[in-house]
Backbone as numpy.savetxt, mean C-alpha at the origin, in Angstrom:
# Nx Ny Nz CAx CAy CAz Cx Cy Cz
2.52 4.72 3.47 2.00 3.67 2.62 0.58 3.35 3.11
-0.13 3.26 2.11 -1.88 2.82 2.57 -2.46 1.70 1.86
-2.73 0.76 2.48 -3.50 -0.47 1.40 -4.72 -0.83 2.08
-6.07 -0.59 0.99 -6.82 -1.11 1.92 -7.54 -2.02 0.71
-8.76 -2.30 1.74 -9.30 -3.33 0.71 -10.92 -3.22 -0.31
-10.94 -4.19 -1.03 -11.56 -3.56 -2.38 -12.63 -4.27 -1.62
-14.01 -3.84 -1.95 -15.27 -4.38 -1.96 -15.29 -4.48 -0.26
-15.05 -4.24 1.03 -14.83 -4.31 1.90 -16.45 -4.07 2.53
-17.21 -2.89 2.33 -18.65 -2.80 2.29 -19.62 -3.77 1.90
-19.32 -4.31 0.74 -20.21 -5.89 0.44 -19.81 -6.68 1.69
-18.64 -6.83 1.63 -18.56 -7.89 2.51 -18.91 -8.05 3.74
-18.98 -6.75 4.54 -19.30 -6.85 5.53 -20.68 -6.82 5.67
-21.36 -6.28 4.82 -22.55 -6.36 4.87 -23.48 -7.81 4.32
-22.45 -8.14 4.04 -23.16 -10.24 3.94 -22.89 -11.00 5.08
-21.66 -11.06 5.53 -21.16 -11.76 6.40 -22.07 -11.79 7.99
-21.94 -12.55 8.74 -21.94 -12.42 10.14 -20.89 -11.92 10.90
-21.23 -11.75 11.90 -20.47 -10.57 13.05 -19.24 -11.80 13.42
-19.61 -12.97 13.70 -18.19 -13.75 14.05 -17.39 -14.43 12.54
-18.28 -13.84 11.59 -17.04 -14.61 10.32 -15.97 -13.78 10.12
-16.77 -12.17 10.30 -16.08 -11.07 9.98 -15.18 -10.67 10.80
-14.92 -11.34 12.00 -14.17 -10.60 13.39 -13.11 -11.89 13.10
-13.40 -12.94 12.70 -12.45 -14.11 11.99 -11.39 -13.90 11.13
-12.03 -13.48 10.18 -11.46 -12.70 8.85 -10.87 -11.50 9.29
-11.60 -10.30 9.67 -10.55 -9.24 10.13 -8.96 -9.68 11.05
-9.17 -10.45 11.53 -8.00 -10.51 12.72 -6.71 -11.33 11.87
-7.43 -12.35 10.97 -6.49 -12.92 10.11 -6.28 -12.11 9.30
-6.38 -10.90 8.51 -6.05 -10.04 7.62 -5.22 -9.05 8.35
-5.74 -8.83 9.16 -4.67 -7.61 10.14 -3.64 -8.01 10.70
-3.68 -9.44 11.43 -2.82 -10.03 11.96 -1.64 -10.32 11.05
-1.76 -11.25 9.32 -0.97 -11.10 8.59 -0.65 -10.00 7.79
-1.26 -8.84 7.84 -0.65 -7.64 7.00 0.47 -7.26 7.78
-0.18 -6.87 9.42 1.09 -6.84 10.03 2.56 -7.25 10.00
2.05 -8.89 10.45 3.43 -9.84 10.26 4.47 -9.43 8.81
3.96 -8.94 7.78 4.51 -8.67 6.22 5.07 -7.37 6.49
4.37 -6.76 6.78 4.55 -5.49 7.25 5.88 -4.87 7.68
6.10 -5.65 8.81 7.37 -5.88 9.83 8.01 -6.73 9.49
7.68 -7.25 8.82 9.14 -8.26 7.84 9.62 -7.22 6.94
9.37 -6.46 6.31 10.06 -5.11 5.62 10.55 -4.01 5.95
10.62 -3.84 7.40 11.27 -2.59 8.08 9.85 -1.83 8.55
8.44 -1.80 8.05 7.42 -0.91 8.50 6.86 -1.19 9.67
6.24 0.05 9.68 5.98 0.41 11.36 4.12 0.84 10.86
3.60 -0.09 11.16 1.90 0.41 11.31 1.82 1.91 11.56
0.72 2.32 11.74 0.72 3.89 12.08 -0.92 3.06 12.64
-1.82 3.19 11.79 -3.09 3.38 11.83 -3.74 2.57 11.06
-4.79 1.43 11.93 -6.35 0.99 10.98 -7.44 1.70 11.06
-7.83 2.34 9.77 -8.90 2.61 9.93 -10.06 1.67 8.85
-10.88 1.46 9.74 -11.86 0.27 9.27 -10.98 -0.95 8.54
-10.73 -1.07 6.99 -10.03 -2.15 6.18 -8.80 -1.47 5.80
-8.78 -0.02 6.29 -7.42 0.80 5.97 -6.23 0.18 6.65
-4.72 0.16 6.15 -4.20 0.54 7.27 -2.92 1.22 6.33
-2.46 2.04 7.06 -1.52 3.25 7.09 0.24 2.96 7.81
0.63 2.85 7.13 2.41 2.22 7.50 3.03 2.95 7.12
4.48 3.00 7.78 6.25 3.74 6.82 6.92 2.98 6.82
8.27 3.49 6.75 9.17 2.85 6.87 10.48 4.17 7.44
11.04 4.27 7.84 12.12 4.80 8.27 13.93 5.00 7.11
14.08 6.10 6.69 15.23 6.03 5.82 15.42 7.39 5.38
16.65 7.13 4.58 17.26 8.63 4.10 17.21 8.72 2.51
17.54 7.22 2.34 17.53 6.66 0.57 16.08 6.71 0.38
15.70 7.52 -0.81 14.51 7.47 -1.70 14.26 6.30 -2.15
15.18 5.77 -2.77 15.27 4.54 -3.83 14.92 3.49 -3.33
15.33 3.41 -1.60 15.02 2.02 -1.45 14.28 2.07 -0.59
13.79 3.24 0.19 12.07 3.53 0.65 11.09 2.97 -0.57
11.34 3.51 -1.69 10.37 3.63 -3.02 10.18 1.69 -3.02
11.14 1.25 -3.13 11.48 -0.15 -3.47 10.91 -1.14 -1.76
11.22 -0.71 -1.04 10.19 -1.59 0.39 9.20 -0.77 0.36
8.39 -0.09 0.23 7.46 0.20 0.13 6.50 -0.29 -0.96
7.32 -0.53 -2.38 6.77 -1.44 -3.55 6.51 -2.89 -2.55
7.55 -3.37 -2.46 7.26 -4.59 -2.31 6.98 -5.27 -1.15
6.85 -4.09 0.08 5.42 -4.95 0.70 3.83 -4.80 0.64
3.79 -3.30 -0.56 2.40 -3.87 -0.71 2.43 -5.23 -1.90
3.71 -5.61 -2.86 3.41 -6.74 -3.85 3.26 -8.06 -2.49
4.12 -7.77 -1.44 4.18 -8.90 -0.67 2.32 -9.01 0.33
2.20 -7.85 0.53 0.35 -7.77 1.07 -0.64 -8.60 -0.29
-0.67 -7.85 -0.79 -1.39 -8.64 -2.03 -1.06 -10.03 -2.32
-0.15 -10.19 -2.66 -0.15 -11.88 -2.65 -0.31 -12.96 -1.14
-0.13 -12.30 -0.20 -0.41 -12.98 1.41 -2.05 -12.83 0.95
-2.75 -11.75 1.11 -3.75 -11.07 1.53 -5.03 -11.86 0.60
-4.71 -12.20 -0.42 -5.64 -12.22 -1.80 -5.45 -13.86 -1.17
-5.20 -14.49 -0.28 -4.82 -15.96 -0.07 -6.31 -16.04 0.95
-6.30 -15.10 1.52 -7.43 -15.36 2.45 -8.61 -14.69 2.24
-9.97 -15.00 2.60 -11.12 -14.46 2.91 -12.66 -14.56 2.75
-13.39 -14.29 2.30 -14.71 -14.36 3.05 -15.83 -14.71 2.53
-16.68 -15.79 2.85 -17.29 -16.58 1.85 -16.94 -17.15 0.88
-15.99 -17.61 0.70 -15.35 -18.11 -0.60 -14.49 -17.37 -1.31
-14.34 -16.26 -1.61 -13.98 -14.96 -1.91 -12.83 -14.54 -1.64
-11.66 -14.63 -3.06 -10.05 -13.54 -1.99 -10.71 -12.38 -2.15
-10.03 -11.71 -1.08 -9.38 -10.30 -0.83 -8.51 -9.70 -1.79
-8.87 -8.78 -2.84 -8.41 -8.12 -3.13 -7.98 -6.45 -2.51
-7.24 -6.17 -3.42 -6.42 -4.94 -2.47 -6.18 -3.76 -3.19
-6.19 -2.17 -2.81 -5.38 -1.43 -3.48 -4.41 -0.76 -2.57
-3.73 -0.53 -3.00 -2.75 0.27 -2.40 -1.51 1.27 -3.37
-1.16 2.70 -2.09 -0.78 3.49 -2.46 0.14 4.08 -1.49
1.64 4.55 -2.14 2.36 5.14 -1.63 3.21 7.03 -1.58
3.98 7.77 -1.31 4.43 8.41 -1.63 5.93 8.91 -0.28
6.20 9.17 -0.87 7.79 9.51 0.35 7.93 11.09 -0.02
8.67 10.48 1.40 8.24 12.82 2.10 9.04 12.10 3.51
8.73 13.19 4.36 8.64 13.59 5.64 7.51 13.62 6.74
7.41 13.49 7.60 5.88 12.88 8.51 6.95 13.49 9.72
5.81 13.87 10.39 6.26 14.34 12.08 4.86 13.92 12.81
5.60 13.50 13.71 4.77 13.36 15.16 4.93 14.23 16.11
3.48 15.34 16.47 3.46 15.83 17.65 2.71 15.21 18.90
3.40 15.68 19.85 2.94 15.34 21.00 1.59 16.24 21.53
0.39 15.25 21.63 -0.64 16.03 22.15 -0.88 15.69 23.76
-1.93 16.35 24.42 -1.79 16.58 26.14 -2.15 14.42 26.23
-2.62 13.96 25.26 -2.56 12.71 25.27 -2.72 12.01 23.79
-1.56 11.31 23.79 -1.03 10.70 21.98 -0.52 11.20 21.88
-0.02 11.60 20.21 0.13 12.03 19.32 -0.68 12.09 17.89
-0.14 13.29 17.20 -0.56 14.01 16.01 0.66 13.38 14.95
0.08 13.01 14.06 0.45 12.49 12.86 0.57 13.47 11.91
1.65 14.29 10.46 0.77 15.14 9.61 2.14 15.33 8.81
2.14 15.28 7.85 2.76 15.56 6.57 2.00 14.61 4.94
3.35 15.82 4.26 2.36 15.78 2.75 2.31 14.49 2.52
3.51 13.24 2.60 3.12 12.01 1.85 1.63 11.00 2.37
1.41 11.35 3.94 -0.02 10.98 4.72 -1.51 11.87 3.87
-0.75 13.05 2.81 -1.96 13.59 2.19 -1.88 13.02 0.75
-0.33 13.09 0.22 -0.38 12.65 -1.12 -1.71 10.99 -1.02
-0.91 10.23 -0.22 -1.15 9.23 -0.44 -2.58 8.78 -0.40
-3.57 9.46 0.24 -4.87 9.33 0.23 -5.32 9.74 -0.88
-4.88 11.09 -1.74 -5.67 11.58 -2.89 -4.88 10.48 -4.01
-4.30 10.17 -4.39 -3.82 8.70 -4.80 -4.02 7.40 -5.09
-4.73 6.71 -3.63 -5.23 5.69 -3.63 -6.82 6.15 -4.00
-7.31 6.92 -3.92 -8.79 7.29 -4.17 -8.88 7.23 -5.87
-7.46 7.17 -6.54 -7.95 7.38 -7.93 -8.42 6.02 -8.44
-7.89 4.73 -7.94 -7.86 3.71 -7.75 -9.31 3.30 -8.35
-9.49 3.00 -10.01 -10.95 2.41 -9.93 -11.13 0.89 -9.93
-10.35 0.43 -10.40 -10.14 -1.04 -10.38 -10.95 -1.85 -9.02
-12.04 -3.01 -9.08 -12.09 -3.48 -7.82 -11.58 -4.91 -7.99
-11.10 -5.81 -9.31 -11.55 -6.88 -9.58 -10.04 -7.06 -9.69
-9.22 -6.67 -9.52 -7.87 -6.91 -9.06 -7.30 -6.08 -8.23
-6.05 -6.87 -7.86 -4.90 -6.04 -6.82 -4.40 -4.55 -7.64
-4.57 -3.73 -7.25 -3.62 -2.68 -7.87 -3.28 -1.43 -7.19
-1.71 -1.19 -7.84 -1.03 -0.29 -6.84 -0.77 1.15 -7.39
-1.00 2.04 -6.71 -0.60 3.67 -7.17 0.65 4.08 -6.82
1.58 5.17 -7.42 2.46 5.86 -6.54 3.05 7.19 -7.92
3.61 8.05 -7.42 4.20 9.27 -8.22 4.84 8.30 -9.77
4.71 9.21 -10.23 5.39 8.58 -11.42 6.76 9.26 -11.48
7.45 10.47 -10.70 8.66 10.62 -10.61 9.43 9.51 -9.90
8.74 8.64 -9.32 9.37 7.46 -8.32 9.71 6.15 -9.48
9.11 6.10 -11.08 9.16 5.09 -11.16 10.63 4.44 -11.95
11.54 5.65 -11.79 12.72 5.13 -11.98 13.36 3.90 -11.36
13.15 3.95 -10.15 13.52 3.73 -8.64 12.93 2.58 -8.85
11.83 2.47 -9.32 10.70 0.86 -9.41 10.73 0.15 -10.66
11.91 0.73 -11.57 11.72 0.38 -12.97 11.67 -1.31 -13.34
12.64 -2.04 -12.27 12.72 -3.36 -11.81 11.49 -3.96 -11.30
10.89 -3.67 -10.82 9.83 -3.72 -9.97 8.54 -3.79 -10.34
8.47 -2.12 -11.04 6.82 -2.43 -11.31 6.96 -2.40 -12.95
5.58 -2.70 -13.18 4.92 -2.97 -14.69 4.08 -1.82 -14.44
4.20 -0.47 -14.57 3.04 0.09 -15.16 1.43 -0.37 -16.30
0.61 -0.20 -15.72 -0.25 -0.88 -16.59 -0.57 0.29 -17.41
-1.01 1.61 -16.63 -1.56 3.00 -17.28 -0.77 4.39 -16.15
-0.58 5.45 -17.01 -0.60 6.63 -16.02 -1.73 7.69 -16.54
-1.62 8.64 -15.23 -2.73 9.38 -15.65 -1.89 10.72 -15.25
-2.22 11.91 -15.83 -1.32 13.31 -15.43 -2.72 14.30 -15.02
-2.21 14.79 -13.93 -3.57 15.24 -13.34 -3.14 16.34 -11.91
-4.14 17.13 -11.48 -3.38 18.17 -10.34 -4.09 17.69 -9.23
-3.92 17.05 -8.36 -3.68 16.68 -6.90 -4.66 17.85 -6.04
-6.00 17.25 -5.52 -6.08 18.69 -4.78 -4.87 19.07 -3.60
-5.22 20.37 -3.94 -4.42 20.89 -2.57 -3.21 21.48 -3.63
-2.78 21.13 -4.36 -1.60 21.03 -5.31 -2.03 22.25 -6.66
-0.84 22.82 -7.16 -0.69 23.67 -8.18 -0.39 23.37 -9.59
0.52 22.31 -9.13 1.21 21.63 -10.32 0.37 20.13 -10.68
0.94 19.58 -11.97 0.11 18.26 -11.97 1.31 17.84 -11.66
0.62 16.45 -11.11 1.44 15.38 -10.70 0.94 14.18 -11.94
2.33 12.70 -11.90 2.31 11.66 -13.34 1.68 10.81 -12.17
0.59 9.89 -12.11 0.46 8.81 -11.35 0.21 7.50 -11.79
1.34 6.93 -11.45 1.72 5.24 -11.99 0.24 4.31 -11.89
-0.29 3.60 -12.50 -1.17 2.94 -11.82 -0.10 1.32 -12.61
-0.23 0.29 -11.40 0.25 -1.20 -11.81 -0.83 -2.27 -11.14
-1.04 -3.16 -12.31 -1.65 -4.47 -11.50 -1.17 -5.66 -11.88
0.02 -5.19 -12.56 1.17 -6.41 -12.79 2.34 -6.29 -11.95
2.62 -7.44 -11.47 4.18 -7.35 -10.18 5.37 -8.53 -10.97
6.45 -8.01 -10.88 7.33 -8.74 -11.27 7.70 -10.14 -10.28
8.09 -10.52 -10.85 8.22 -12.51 -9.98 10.02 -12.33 -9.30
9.89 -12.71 -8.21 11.61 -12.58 -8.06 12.19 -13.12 -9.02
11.84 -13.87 -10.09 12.87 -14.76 -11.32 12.96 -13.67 -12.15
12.24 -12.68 -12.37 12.11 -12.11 -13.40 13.38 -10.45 -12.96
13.26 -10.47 -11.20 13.77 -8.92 -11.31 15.31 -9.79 -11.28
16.40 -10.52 -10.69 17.25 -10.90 -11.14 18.59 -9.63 -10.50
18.37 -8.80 -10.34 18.99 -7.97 -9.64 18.92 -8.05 -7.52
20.84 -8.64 -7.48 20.47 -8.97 -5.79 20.01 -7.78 -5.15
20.40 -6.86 -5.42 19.61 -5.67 -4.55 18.51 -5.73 -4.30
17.94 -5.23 -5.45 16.09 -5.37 -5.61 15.91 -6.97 -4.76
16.29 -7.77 -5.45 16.12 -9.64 -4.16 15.95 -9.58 -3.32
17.07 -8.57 -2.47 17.27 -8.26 -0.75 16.12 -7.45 -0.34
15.57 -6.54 -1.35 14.72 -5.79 -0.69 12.99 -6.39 -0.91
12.91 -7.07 -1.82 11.63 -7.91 -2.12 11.47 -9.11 -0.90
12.55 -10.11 -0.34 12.64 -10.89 0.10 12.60 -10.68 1.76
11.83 -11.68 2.44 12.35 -11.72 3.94 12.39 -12.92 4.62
């Protein structure tokens, strides 16, 4: 899962060095906290990036905590920030498999959903709202969940085949999904 943030270059380039080290720590600090209220495990910030999983065997309800902690990032996230200004967000997911190798120091990170998910969130043109990407074979799984706004059918570099990609910048309200499952997994 990857969410980073929209206009992130303006901003830093207006701000001062202690508004911005203010603001970063409160944005990272609560993405985190959301983060780990849903079962995910950070991986990686890079600059306003950051890069998370989650651990499971079920598609459906990877697809579904992974929806809804970026709906749960976006609504924390868009609460805070800089000069007056929310934080808007995009973010993008895909489920697969990821391995960690061991290097002579760290580890190596590398599978397809760490590649899907970058060529994905890059399609992302929207800056003036929150909005989220992911496969459109997933959006069974999210049918509760998300509001598709548009898809687009298109071939993925690296890829042979086209792939359907969901784009949403509408999120359903817990009143509205009404199903305890989906509840349990939106809620923490």
């Amino acid at each position: 899962v990857r969410i980073d943030m929209n206009g992130y270059t303006k901003m830093f380039m207006a701000a001062n060095a202690n508004e911005l080290e203010v603001f970063l720590n409160q944005y990272f600090y609560l993405a985190n906290e959301i983060i780990n209220r849903y079962g995910g495990k950070v991986y990686q910030y890079l600059g306003d990036e950051i890069i998370y999983m989650f651990d499971g065997e079920r598609e459906e309800e990877l697809a579904r905590r992974a929806y809804s902690s970026l709906q749960g990032l976006f609504a924390q996230l868009s609460a805070i920030g800089l000069n007056g200004e929310s934080t808007l967000n995009k973010g993008s997911f895909s489920l697969g498999s990821v391995k960690f190798l061991k290097l002579d120091k760290g580890y190596f990170f590398l599978g397809e959903p760490l590649i899907e998910s970058v060529r994905i969130l890059s399609l992302i043109e929207e800056k003036d709202r929150n909005t989220l990407c992911f496969q459109g074979n997933l959006s069974d799984s999210l049918a509760v969940l998300a509001k598709p706004s548009y898809s687009k059918t298109l071939k993925l570099k690296g890829y042979s085949e086209e792939s359907e990609i969901q784009f949403s910048n509408q999120f359903s309200s817990l009143k509205e999904v009404g199903d305890e499952r989906v509840l349990e997994a939106m809620t923490y």
